[in-house]
CSV table of C-alpha atoms in Angstrom, one decimal:
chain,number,residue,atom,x,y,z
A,300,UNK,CA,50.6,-79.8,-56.0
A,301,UNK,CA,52.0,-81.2,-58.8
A,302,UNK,CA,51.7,-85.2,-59.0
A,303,UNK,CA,53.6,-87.5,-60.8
A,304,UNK,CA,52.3,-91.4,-61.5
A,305,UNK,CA,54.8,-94.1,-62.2
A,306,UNK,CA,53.1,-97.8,-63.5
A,307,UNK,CA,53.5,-100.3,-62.6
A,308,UNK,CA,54.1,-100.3,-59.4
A,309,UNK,CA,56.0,-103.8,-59.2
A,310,UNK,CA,57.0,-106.2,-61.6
A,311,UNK,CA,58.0,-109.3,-61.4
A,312,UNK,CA,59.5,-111.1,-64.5
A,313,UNK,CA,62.2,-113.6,-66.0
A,314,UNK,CA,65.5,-113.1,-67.0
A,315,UNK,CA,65.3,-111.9,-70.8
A,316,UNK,CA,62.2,-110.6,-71.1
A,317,UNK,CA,61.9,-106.6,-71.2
A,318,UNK,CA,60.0,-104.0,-69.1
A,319,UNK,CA,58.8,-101.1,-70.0
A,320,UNK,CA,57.8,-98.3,-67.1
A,321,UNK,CA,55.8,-95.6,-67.9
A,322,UNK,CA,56.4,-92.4,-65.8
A,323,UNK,CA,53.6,-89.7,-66.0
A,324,UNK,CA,53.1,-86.1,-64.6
A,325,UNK,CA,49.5,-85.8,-64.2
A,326,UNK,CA,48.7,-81.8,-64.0
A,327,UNK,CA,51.3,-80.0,-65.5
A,328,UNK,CA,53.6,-80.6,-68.6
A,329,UNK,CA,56.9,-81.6,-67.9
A,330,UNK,CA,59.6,-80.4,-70.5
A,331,UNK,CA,62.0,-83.0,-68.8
A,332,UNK,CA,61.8,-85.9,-67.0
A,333,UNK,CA,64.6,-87.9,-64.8
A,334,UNK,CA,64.8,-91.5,-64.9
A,335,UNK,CA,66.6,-92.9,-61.0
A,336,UNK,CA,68.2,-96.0,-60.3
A,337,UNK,CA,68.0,-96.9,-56.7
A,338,UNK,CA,69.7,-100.1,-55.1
A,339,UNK,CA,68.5,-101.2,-51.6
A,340,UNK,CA,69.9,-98.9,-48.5
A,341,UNK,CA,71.6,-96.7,-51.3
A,342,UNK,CA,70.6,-93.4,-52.4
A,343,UNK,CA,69.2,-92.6,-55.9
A,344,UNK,CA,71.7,-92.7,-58.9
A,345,UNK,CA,70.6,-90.5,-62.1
A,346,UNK,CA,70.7,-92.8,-65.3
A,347,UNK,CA,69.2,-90.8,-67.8
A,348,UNK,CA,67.4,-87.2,-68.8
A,349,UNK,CA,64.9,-87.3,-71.1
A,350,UNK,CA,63.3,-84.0,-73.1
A,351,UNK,CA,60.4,-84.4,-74.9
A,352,UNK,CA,60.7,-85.2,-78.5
A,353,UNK,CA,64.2,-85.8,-78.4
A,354,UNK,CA,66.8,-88.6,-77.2
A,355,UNK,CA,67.8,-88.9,-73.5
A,356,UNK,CA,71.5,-88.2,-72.5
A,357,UNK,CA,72.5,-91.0,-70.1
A,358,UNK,CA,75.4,-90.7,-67.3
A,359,UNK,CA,78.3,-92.5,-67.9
A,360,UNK,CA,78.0,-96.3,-67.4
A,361,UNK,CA,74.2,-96.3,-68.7
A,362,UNK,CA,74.1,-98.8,-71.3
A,363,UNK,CA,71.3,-96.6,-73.4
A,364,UNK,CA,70.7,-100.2,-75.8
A,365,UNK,CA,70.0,-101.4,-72.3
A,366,UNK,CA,67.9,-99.0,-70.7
A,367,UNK,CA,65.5,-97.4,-73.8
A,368,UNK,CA,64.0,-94.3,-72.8
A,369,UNK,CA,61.1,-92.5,-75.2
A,370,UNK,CA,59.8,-89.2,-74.0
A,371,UNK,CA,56.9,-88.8,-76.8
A,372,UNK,CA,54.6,-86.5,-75.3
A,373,UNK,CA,55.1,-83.9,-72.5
A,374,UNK,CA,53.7,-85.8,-70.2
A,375,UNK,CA,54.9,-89.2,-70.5
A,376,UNK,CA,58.1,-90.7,-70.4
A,377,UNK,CA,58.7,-94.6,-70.6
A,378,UNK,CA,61.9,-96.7,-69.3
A,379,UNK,CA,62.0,-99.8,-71.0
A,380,UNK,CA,64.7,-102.5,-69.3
A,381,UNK,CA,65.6,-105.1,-72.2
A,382,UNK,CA,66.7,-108.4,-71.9
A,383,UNK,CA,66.5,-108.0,-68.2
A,384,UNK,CA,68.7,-109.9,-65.9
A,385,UNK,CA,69.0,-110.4,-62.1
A,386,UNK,CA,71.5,-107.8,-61.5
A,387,UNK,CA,68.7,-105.3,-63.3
A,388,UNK,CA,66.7,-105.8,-60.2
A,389,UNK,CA,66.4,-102.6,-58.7
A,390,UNK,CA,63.8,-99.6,-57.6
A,391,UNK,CA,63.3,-97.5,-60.2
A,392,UNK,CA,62.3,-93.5,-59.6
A,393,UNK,CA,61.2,-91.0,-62.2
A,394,UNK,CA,61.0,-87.2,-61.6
A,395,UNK,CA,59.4,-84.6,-63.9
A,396,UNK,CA,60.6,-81.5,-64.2
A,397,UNK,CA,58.1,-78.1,-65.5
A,398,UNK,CA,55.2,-76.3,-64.9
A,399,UNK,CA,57.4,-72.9,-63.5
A,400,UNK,CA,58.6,-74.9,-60.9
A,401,UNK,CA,62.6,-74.8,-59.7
A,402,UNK,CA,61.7,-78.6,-58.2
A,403,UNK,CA,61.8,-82.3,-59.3
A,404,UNK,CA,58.4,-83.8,-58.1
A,405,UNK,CA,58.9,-87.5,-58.2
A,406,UNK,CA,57.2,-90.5,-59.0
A,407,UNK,CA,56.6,-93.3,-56.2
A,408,UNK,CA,58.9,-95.6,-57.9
A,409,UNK,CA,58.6,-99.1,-59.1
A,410,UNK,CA,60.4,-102.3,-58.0
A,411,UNK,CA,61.6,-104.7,-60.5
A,412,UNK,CA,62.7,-108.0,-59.7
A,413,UNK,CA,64.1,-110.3,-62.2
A,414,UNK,CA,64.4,-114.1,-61.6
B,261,UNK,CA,82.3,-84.1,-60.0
B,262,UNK,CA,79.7,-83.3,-57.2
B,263,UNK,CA,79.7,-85.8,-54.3
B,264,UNK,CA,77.1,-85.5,-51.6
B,265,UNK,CA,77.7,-86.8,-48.5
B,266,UNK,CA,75.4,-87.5,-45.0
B,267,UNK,CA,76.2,-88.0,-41.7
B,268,UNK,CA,75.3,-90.1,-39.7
B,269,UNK,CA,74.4,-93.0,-42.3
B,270,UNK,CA,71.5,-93.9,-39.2
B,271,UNK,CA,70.4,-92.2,-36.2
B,272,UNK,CA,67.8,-93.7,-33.2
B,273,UNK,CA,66.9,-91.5,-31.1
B,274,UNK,CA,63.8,-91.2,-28.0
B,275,UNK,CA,60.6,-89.1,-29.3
B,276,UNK,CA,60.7,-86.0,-28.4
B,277,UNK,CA,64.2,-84.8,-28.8
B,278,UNK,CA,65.1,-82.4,-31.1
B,279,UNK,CA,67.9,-83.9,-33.9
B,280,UNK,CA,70.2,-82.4,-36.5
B,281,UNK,CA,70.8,-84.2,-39.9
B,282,UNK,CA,74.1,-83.4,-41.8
B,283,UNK,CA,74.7,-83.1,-45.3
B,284,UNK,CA,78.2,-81.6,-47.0
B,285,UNK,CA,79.3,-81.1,-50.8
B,286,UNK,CA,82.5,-80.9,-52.7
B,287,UNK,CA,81.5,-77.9,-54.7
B,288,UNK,CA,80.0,-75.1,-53.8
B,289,UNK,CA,78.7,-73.9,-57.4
B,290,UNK,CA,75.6,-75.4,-56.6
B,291,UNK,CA,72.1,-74.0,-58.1
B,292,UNK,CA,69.8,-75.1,-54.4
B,293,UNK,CA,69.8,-77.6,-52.2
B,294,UNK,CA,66.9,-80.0,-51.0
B,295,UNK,CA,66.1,-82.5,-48.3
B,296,UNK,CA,63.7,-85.4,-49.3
B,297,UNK,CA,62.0,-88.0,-46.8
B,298,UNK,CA,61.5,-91.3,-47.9
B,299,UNK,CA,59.6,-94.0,-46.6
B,300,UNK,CA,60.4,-97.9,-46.7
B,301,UNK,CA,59.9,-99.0,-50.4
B,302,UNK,CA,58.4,-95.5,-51.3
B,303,UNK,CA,59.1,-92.8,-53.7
B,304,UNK,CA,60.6,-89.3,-52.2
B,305,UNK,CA,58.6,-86.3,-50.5
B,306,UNK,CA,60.5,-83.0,-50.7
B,307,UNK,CA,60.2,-81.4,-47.6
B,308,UNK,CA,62.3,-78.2,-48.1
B,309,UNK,CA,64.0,-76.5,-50.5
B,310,UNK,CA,67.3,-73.9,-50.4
B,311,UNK,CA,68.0,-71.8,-53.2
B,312,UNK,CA,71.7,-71.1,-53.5
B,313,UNK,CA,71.1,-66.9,-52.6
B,314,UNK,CA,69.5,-67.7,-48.9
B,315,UNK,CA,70.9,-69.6,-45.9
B,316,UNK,CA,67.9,-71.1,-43.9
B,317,UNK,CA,64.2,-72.3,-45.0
B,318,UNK,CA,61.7,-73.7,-42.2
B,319,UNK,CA,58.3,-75.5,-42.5
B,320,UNK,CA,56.8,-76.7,-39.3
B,321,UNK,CA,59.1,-78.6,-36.8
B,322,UNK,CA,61.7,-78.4,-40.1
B,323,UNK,CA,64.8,-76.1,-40.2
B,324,UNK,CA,67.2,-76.6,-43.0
B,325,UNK,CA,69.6,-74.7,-43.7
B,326,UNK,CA,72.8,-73.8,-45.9
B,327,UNK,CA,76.5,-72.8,-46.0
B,328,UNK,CA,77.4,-72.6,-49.5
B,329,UNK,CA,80.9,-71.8,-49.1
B,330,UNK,CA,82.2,-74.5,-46.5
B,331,UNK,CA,79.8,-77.0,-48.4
B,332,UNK,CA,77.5,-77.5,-45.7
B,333,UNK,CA,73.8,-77.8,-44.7
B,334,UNK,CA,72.0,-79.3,-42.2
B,335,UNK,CA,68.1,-80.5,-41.3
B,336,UNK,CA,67.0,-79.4,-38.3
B,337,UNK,CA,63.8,-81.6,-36.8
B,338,UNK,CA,62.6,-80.4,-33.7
B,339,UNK,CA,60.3,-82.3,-31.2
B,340,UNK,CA,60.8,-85.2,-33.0
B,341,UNK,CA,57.9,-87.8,-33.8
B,342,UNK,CA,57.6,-91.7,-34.2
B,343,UNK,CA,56.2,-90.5,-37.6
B,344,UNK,CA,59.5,-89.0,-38.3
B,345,UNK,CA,61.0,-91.9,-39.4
B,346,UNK,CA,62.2,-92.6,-42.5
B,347,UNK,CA,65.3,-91.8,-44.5
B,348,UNK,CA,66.2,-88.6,-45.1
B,349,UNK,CA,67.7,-87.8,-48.4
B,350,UNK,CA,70.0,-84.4,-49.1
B,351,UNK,CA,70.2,-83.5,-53.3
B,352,UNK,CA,72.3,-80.9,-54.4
B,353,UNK,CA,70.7,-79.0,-57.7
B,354,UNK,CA,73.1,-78.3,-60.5
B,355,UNK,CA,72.4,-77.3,-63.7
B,356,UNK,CA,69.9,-75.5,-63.1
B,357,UNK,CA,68.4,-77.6,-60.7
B,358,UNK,CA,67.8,-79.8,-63.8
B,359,UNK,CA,70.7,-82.5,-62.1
B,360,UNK,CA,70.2,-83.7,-58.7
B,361,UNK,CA,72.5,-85.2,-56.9
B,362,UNK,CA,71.9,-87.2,-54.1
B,363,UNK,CA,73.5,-88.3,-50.7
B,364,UNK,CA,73.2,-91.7,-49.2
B,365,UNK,CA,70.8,-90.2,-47.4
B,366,UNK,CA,70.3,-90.7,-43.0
B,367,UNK,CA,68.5,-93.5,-42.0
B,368,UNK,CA,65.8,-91.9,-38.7
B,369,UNK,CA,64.3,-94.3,-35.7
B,370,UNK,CA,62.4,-92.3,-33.6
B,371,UNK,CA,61.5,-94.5,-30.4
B,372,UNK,CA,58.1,-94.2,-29.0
């Protein structure tokens, strides 16, 4: 089935420095990938769509400046948090979508924690 | 605006009964309809997807199905399994499917 790879897994950094993410689908190309917010014992929140080679469209309330998504190749797309803050801490999911599927397959996610 | 909604927001129940998960949506233009499972601190697993033309799909122990026009599906486990627990997620596909959007999701206890 198709996989998709999230890295890192966890990250732990301080308030003001960024983060980047990288979210890749690892046997099929994915013409769009899905970037999640998820906040503890709440349910996933879209924040951006990404297709490759152009810019994402974020939801409303996604500061894009804040949340930089590049989607260079078809199968990588990377969420970089900037100037991170405490209330940035969060899970964060990616899905891919492609390969003749009608399904997202998703990533395993990766917790951020700013101090 | 699509709003997805789950009840109940947690469930515990003894192994070995059979349980029934609810999910209901606002609108009913919807592309499919998916349950996920996921575990503590995890990703998600799709365990079965509806397309908006059928009514039921099953896989295992797994019975979801759908009733596009009062908004309504439901996830069916039967014979239920400490390994069953975990949160269970419903996602309504618009768009194309290319928009998910998600419920707050059930949390399971099954009890050994």
């Amino acid at each position: 089935g198709a996989v998709v790879s999230q890295h890192p897994s966890r990250v732990i950094c301080k308030s003001g420095t960024s983060v980047k993410i990288e979210c890749r689908s690892l046997d099929f190309q994915a013409t769009t990938m899905f970037w999640y917010r998820q906040f503890p014992k709440q349910s996933l929140m879209l924040m951006a769509t990404s297709n490759e080679g152009s810019k994402a469209t974020y939801e409303q309330g996604v500061e894009k400046d804040k949340f930089l998504i590049n989607h260079a190749s078809l199968t990588l797309s990377t969420l970089t948090v900037t100037s991170a803050h405490p209330e940035d801490s969060s899970f964060y999911i990616c899905s891919a979508f492609g390969g003749g599927s009608e399904t997202q397959y998703f990533g395993p996610g990766t917790r951020l924690l700013v101090l | 605006k699509q709003e997805v909604t789950q009840i109940p927001a947690a469930l515990s129940v003894p192994e070995g009964e059979n349980l029934v998960l609810n999910c209901s949506f606002t609108d009913s233009a919807i592309y499919n309809l998916q349950w996920f499972r996921q575990d503590p601190g995890k990703g998600l697993t799709s365990l079965l997807l509806i397309q908006s033309s059928q009514r039921e799909q099953t896989s295992g122990r797994l019975n979801a199905s759908l009733d596009k026009s009062s908004g309504r599906s439901t996830l069916y486990i039967a014979a239920s399994q400490p390994g069953d627990s975990a949160t269970y997620l419903c996602a309504v596909g618009d768009q194309g499917a290319q928009k998910l959007v998600f419920g707050q999701g059930t949390r399971l206890t099954i009890n050994p």
